[in-house]
Coordinates of C-alpha atoms in Angstrom, one line a residue:
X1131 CA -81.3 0.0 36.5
X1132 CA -78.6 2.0 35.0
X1133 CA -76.7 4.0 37.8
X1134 CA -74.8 7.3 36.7
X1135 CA -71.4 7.7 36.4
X1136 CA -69.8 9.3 40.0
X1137 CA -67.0 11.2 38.7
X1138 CA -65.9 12.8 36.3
X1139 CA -66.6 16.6 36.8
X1140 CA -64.0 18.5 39.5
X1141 CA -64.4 15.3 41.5
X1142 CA -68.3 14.8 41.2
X1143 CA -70.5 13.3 39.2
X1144 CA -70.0 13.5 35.7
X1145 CA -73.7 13.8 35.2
X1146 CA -73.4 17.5 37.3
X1147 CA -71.6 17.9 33.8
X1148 CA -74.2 17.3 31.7
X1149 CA -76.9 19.5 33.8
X1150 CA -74.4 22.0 34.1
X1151 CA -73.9 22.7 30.4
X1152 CA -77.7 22.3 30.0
X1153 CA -78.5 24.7 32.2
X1154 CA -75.6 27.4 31.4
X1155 CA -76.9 27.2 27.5
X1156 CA -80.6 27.5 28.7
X1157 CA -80.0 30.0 30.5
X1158 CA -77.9 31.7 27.8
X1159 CA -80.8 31.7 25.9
X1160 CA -82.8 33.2 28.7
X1161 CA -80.8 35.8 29.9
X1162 CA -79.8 37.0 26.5
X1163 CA -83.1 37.2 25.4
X1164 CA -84.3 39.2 28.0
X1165 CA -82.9 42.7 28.2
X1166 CA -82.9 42.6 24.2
X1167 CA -87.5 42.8 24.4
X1168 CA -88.0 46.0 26.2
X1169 CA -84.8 48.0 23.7
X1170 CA -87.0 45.8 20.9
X1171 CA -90.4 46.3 21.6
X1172 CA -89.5 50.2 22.5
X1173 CA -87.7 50.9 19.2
X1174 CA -89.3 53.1 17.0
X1175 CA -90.6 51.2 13.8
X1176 CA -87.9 52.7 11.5
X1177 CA -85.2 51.3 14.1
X1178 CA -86.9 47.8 13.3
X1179 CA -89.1 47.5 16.4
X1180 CA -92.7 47.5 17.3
X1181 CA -92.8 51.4 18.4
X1182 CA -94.3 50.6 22.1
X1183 CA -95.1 52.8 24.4
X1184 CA -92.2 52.5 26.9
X1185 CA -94.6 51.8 29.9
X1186 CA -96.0 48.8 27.7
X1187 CA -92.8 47.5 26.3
X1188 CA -91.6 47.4 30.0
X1189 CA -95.1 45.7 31.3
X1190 CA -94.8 42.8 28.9
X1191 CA -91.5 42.2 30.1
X1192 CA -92.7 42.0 34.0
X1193 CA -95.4 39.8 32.8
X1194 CA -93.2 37.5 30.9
X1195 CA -90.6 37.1 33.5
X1196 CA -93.0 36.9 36.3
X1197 CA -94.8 33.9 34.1
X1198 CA -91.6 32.1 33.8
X1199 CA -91.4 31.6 38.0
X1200 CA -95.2 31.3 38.1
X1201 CA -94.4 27.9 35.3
X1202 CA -92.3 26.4 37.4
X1203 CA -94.8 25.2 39.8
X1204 CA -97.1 23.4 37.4
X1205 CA -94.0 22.5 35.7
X1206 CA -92.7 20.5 38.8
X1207 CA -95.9 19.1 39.1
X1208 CA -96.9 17.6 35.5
X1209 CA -92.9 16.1 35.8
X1210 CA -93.7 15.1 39.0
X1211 CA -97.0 13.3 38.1
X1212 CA -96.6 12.6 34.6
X1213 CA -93.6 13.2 32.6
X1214 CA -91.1 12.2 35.0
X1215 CA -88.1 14.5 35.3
X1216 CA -86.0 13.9 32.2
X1217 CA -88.7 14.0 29.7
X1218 CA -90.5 16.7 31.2
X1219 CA -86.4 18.7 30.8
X1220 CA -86.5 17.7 27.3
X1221 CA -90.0 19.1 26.4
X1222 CA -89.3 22.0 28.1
X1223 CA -85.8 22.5 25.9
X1224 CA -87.9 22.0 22.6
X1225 CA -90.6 24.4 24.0
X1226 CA -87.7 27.2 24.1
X1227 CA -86.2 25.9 21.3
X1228 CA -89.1 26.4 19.3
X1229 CA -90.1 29.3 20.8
X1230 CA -87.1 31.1 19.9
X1231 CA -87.4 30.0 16.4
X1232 CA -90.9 31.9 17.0
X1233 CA -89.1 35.0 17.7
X1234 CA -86.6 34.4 15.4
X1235 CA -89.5 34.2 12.5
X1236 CA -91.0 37.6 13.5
X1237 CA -88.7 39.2 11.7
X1238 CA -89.9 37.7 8.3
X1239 CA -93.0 38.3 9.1
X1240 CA -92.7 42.0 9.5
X1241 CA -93.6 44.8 12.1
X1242 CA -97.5 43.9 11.7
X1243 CA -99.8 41.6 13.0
X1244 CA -98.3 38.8 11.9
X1245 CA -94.6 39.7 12.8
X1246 CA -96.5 39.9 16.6
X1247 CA -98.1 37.3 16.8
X1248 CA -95.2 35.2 15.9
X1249 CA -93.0 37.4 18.8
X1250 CA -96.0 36.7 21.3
X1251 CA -96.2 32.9 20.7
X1252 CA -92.6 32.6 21.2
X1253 CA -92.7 34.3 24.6
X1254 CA -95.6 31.9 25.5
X1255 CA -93.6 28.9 24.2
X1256 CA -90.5 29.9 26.0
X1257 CA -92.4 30.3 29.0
X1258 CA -94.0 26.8 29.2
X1259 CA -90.8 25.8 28.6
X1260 CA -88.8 27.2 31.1
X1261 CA -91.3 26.0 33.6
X1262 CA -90.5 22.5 32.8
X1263 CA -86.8 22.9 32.9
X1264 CA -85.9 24.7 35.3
X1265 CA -87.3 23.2 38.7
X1266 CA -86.7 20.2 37.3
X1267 CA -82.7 19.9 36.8
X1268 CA -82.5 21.5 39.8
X1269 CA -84.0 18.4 41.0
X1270 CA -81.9 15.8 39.2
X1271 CA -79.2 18.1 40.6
X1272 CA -80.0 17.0 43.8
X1273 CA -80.6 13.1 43.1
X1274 CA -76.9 12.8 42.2
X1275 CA -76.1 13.5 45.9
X1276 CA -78.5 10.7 47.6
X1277 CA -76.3 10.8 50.6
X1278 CA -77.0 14.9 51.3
X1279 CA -74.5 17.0 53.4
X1280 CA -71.9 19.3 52.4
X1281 CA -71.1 17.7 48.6
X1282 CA -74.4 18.2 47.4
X1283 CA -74.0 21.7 48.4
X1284 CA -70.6 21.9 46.7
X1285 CA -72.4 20.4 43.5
X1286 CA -75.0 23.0 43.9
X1287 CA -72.8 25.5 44.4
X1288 CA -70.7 24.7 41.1
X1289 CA -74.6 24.1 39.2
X1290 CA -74.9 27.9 40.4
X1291 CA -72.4 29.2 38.8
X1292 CA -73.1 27.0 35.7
X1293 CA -76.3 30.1 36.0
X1294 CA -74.0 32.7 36.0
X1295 CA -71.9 32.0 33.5
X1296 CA -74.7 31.3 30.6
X1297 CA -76.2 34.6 32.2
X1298 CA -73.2 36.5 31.4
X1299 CA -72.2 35.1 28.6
X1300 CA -75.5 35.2 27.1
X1301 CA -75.9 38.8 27.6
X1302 CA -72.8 39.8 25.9
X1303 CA -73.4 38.0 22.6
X1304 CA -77.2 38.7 21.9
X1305 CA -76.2 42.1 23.3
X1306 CA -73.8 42.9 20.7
X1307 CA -75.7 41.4 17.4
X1308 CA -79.4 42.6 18.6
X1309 CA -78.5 46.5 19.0
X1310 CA -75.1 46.3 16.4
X1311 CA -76.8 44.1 13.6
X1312 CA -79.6 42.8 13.9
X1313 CA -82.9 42.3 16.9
X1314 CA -83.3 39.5 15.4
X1315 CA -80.0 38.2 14.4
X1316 CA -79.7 38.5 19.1
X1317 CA -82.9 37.2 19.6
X1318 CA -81.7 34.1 17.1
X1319 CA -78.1 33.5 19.1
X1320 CA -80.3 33.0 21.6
X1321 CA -82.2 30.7 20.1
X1322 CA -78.5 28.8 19.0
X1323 CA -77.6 28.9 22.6
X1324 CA -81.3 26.7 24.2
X1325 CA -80.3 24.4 21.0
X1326 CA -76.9 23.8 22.1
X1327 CA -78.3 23.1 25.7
X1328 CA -80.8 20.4 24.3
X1329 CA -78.2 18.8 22.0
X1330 CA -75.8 18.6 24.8
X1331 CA -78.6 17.1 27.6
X1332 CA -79.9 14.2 24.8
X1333 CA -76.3 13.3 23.9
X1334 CA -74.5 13.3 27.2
X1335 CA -77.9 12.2 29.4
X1336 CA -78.1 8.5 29.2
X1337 CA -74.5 7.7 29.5
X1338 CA -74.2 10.1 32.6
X1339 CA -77.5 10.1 34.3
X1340 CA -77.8 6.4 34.2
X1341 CA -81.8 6.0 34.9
X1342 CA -82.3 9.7 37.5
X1343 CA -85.3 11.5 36.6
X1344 CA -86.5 8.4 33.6
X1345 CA -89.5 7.5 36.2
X1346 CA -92.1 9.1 38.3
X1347 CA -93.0 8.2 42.0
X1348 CA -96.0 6.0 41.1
X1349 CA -98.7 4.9 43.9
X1350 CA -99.0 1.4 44.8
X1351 CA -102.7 1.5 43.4
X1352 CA -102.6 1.1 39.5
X1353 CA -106.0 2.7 39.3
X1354 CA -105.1 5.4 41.6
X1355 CA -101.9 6.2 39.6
X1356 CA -104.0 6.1 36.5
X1357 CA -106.6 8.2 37.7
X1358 CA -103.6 10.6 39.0
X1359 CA -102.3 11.1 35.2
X1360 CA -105.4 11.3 34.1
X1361 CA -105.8 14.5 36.2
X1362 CA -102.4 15.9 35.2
X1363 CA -103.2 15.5 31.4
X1364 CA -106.7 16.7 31.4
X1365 CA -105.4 20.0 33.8
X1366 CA -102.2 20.4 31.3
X1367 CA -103.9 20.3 28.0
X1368 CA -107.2 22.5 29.5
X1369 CA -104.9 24.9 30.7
X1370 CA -103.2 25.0 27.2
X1371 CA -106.4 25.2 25.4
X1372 CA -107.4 28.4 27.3
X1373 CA -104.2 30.0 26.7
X1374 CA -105.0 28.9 23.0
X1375 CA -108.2 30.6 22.7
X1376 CA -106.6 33.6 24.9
X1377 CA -104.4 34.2 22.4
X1378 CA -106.0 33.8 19.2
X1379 CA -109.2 36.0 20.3
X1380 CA -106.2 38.7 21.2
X1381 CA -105.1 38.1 17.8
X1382 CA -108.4 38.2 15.7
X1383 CA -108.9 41.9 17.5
X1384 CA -111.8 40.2 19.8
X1385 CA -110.4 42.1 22.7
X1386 CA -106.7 44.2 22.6
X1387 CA -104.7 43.7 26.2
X1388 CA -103.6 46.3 27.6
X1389 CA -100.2 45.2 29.4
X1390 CA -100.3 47.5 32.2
X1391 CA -103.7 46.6 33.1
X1392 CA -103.2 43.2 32.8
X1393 CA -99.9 43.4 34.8
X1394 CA -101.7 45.4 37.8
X1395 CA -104.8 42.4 37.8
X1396 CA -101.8 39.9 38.0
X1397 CA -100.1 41.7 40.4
X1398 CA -103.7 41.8 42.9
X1399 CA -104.3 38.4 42.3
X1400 CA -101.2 36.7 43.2
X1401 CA -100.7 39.2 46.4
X1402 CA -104.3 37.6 47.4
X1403 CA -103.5 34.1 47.0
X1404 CA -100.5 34.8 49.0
X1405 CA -102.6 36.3 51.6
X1406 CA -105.4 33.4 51.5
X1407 CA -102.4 30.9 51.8
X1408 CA -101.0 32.1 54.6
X1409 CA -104.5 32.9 56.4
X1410 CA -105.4 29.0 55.5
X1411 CA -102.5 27.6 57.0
X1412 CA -102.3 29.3 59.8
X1413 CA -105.8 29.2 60.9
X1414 CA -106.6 25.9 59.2
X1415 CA -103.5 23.7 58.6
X1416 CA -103.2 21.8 61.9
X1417 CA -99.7 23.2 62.8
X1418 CA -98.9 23.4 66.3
X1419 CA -98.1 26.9 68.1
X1420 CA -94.2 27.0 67.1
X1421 CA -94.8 26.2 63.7
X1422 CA -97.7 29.1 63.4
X1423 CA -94.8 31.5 64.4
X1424 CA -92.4 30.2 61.6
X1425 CA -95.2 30.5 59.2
X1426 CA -95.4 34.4 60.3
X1427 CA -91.4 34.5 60.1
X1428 CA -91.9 33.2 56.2
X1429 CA -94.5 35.9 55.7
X1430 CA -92.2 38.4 57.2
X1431 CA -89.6 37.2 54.7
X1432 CA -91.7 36.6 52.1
X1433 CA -92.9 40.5 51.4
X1434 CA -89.0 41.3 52.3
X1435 CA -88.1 39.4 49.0
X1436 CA -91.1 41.2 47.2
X1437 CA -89.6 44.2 47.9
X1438 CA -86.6 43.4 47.1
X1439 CA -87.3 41.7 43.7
X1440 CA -89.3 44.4 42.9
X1441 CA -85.8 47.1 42.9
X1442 CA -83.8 44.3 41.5
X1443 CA -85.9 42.8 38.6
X1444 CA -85.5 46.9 37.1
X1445 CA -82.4 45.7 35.4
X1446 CA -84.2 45.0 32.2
X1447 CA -86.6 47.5 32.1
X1448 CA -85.6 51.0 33.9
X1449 CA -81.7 50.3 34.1
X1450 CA -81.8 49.0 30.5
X1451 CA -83.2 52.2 29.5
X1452 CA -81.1 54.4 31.2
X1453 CA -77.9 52.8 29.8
X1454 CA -79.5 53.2 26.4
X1455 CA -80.5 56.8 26.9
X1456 CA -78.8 58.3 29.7
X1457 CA -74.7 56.5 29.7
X1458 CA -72.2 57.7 28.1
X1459 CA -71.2 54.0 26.7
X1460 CA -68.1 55.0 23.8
X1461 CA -64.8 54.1 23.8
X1462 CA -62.8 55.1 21.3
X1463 CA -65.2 54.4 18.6
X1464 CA -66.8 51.3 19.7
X1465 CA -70.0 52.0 21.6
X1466 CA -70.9 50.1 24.1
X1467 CA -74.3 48.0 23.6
X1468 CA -76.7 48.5 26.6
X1469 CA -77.4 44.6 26.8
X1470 CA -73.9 44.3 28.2
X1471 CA -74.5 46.1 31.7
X1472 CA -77.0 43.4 32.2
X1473 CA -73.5 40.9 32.6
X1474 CA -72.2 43.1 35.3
X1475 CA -74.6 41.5 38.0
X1476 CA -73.5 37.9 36.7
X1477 CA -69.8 39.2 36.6
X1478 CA -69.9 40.2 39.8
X1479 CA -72.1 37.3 41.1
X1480 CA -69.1 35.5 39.7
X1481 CA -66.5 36.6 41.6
X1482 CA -68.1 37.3 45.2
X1483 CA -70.2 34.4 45.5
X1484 CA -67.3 32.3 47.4
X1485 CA -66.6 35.5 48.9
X1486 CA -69.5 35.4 50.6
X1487 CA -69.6 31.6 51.3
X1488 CA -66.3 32.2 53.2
X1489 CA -67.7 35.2 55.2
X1490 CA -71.0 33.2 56.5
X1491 CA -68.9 30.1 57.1
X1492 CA -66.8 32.6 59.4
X1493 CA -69.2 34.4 60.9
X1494 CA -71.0 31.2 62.0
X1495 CA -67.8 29.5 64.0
X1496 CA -67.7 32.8 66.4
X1497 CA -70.1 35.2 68.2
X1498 CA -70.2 37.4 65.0
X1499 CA -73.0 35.0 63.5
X1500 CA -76.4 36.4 61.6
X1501 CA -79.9 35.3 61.5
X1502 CA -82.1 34.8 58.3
X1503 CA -83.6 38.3 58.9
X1504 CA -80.5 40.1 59.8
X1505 CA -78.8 39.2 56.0
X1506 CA -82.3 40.0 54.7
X1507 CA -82.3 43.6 56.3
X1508 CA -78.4 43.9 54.8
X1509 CA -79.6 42.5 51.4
X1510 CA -82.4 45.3 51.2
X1511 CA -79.9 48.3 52.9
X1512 CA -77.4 47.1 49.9
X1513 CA -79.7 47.3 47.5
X1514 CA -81.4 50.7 48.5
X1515 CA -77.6 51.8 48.3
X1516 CA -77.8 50.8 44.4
X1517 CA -80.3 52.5 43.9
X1518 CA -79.0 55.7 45.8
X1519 CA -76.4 55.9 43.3
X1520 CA -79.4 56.1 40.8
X1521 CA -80.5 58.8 42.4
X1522 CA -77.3 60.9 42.0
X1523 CA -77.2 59.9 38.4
X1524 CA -80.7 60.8 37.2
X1525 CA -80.6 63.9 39.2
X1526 CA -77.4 64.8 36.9
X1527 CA -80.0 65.0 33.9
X1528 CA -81.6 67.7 35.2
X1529 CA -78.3 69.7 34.9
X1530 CA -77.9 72.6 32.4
X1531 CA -77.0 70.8 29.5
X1532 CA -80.3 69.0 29.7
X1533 CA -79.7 65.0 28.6
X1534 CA -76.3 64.8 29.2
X1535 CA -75.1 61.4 29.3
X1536 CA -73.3 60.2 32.7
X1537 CA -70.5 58.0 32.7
X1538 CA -70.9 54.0 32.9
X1539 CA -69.6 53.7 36.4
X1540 CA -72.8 54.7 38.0
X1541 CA -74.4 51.7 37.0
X1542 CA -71.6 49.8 37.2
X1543 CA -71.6 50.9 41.4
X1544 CA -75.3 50.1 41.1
X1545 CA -75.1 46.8 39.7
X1546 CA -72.6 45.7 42.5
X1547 CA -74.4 47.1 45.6
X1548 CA -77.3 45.0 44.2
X1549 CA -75.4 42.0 43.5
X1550 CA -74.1 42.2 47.3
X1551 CA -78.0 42.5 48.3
X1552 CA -78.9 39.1 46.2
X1553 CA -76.2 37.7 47.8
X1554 CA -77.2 38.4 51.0
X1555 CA -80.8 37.6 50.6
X1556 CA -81.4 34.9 47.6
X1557 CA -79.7 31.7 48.7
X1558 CA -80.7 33.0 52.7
X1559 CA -84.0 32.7 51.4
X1560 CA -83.7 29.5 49.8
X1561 CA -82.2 27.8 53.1
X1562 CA -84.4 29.7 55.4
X1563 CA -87.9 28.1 53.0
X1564 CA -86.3 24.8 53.9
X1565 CA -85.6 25.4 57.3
X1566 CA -88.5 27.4 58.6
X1567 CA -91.2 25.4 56.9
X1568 CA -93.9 22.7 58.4
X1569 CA -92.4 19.5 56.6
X1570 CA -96.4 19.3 55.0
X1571 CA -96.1 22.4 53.5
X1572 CA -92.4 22.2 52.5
X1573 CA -93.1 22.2 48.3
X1574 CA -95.8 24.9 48.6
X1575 CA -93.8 27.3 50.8
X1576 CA -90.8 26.7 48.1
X1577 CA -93.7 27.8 45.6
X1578 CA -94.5 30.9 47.8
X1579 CA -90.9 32.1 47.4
X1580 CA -91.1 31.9 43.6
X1581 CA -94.2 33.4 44.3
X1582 CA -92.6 36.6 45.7
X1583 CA -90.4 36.9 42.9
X1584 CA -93.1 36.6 40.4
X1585 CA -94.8 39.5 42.5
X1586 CA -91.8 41.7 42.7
X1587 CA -90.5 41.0 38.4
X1588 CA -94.8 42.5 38.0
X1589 CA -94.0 45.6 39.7
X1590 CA -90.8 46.1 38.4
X1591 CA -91.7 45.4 35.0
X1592 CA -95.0 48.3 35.9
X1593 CA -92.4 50.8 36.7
X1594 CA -89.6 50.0 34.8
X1595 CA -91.1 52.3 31.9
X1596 CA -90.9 55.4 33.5
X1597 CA -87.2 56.2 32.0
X1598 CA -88.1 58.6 29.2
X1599 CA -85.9 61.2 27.7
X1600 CA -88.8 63.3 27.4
X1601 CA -90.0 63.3 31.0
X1602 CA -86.8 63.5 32.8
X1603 CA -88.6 64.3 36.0
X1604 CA -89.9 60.9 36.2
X1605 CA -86.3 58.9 36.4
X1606 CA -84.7 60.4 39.5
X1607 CA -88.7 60.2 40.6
X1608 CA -88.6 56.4 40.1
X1609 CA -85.0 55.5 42.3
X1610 CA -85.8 57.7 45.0
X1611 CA -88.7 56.1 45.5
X1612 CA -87.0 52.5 44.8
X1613 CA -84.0 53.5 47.2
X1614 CA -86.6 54.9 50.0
X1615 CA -88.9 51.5 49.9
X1616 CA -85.8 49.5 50.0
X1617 CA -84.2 51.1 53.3
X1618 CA -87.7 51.6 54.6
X1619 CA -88.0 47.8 54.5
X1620 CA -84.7 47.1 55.5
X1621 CA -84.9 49.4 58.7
X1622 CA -88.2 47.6 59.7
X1623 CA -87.1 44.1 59.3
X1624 CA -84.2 45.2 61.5
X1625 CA -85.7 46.3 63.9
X1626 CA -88.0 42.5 63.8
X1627 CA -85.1 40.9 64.1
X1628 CA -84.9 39.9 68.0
X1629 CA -88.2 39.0 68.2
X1630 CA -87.7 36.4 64.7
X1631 CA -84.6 35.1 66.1
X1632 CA -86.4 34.3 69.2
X1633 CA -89.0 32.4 67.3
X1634 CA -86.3 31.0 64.4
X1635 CA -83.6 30.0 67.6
X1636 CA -81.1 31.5 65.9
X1637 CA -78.2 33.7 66.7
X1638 CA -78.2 37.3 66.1

């Protein structure tokens, strides 16, 4: 058995390298593609895009994002079962690959049917994509450190702001060539950027990872292994058959979708199988009585973070828009491409994540420490502050002069308050999944949290439309109601916090 090289990489393992690059350039790719579909799909047809109805435009985007966490589980789960972890990281990298070249092809094709259908398979491509890669290196992450503790946090930690980096990055590039030359000139450096990521993960992979992530956990039973991968192949390619038929009866006009509608069904159904999960396991999964009050303390948390990803995940649909429409973004004579707000959060994500490492590490050596629920209820209050500034800044167009355009730092103010809420709230959530969970249910309450940010991308992508220069009552409409749902939520999980912390035995 090959073992990976140890260091190599700021003292770690020089396979962290490897996945780190990977995952930077894949989610480059992501994260560049995304605020560039709702300016795209939105543009009138003369302005090269498909001429959607903002409320659509901004759907399909809550769809697609919430489909990429909703991949992730099957993803885990076929790599798990079947592929093993590196093959199931390099199918996934050709999936996006290829589905960027998709996208990329669109634009040949035209602004008809066939320019769509080549844009639509591309978003289904880089879905099933992403949902192979990106549960999955964050697993391999993890088997570089077999011995736990505080360096595989540190490695995790640097991994993290591999994230951030692509993120930001990626938003700058495909932000400047999709609105300055071309959508799809951005939509193809995107493309460059998931290529780059699978060149650097087949070339640097073997001599780094040694054999991590070649096999799968097999059972000692040959025919019960066989009859397990049998499962996972006949489940994979039925589930892509249906998707398959889905798409090419939307595309031979058997039935048109309607985004919103579909987005609202999604929406209902995954709230419900939420709700049925936590109703089985708590009436029916055998825990004990402390256990059924951490599974009500994950439920708690778990339609916090809805809440809260559904104000946050706006930043590529209503916050996109109003930097397009609403923001004064010239200097000098260089304008300012909307895509590039969408950095600020990675920017700033950046540069206060060890802040913040250093302030829990603090608070927890002295009396000054906080629960789980107490940084959730700050993470929500910060982020209905965001979107209080929205509030101001919308209002502004209802001023004399009509449209005016505000200046950028309102977003700017916005973006930060919001990236002090994630940080307050995403990694707490993580850690409190792990800790809170009954060890049988561990995996499928990690699903539930992706779960709630599948749920809150739906409803942010439903609203995100409603930023229109001709109904300027709906903007300031849309934050106030964002901001009051926020602090509503934040004041109520407050005031739940003594009673959690009792059940959690944690500090204040």
């Amino acid at each position: 058995m090959t073992q990976p090289s140890q260091t190599g990489f700021f003292g770690h393992p020089a396979g962290l390298r490897t996945l780190f690059f990977t995952e930077m350039w894949e989610r480059f790719s992501y994260y560049g593609l995304r605020p560039l579909l709702v300016l795209f799909m939105s543009a009138a047809l003369l302005d090269g895009g498909f001429g959607l109805d903002r409320g659509q435009a901004s759907a399909i985007v809550g769809i697609y994002a919430a489909s990429v966490y909703l991949a992730s589980l099957p993803g885990g789960w076929v790599a798990d079962r079947w592929l093993g972890l590196r093959r199931a990281i390099t199918a996934g990298a050709f999936l996006i690959t290829f589905g960027h070249v998709s996208i990329g092809l669109s634009g040949m094709a035209g602004q008809g049917t066939a320019g769509k259908a080549f844009f639509f398979l591309g978003l289904i491509l880089i879905v099933l994509g992403t949902g192979l890669l990106k549960p999955n290196i964050s697993a391999i992450v993890g088997d570089l450190y077999p011995e736990g503790g505080a360096r595989r946090d540190a490695g995790f930690s640097i991994f993290y702001m591999g994230i951030n980096v692509g993120a930001f990055l990626g938003q700058l590039v495909t932000g400047y060539l999709g609105e300055q030359v071309s959508w799809h000139v951005g939509f193809g450096a995107a493309g460059v950027g998931m290529l780059m990521g699978l060149i650097s993960f087949k070339v640097f992979g073997p001599k780094t990872l040694g054999d991590l992530g070649n096999e799968i956990e097999r059972h000692p039973d040959p025919q019960v292994q066989a009859a397990r991968e049998r499962t996972v192949k006949l489940v994979s390619f039925g589930v892509l058959a249906a998707i398959a038929a889905v798409f090419l009866m939307a595309l031979g006009g058997v039935f048109v979708p309607d985004p919103q509608v579909i987005g609202r069904n999604m929406t209902a159904v995954l709230i419900g199988a939420a709700a049925v999960f936590f109703g089985y396991v708590f009436l029916f999964g055998g825990l004990d009585a402390n256990e059924r009050k951490r599974v009500l303390v994950i439920l708690v948390l778990f339609i916090a973070a809805a809440i809260f990803w559904s104000a946050f995940e706006q930043a590529p649909t209503s916050l996109n828009l109003f930097a397009r429409d609403f923001t004064d973004r010239m200097v000098g004579s260089f304008e300012i491409p909307a895509t590039w707000f969408q950095s600020v959060n990675s920017f700033f994500i950046i540069l206060l994540a060890p802040v913040f490492a250093w302030i829990w590490v603090g608070l927890a050596k002295g009396p000054g420490d906080l629960s789980s629920p107490a940084k959730f209820s700050l993470g929500l209050a910060f982020a209905g502050v965001g979107f209080a500034l929205m509030i101001i800044a919308a209002n502004k167009l209802g001023a004399p002069d009509g449209t005016a355009l505000g200046p950028p730092m309102w977003l700017v103010g916005s973006y930060f308050f919001q990236t002090v809420g994630e940080l307050c709230l995403s990694p707490v959530g993580l850690s409190s999944m792990t800790k809170l969970s009954p060890r049988k249910y561990l995996g499928q309450m990690m699903g539930i949290w992706f779960l709630a940010t599948a749920v809150g991308n739906l409803i942010a992508g439903l609203v995100g439309g409603q930023v229109d220069p001709e109904n300027l009552q709906q903007t300031p409409a849309l934050f106030t109601t964002t901001s009051i749902s926020l602090f509503v939520a934040a004041v109520v999980l407050g005031l739940l916090i003594v009673p959690i912390r009792r059940m959690m035995g944690e500090k204040q």
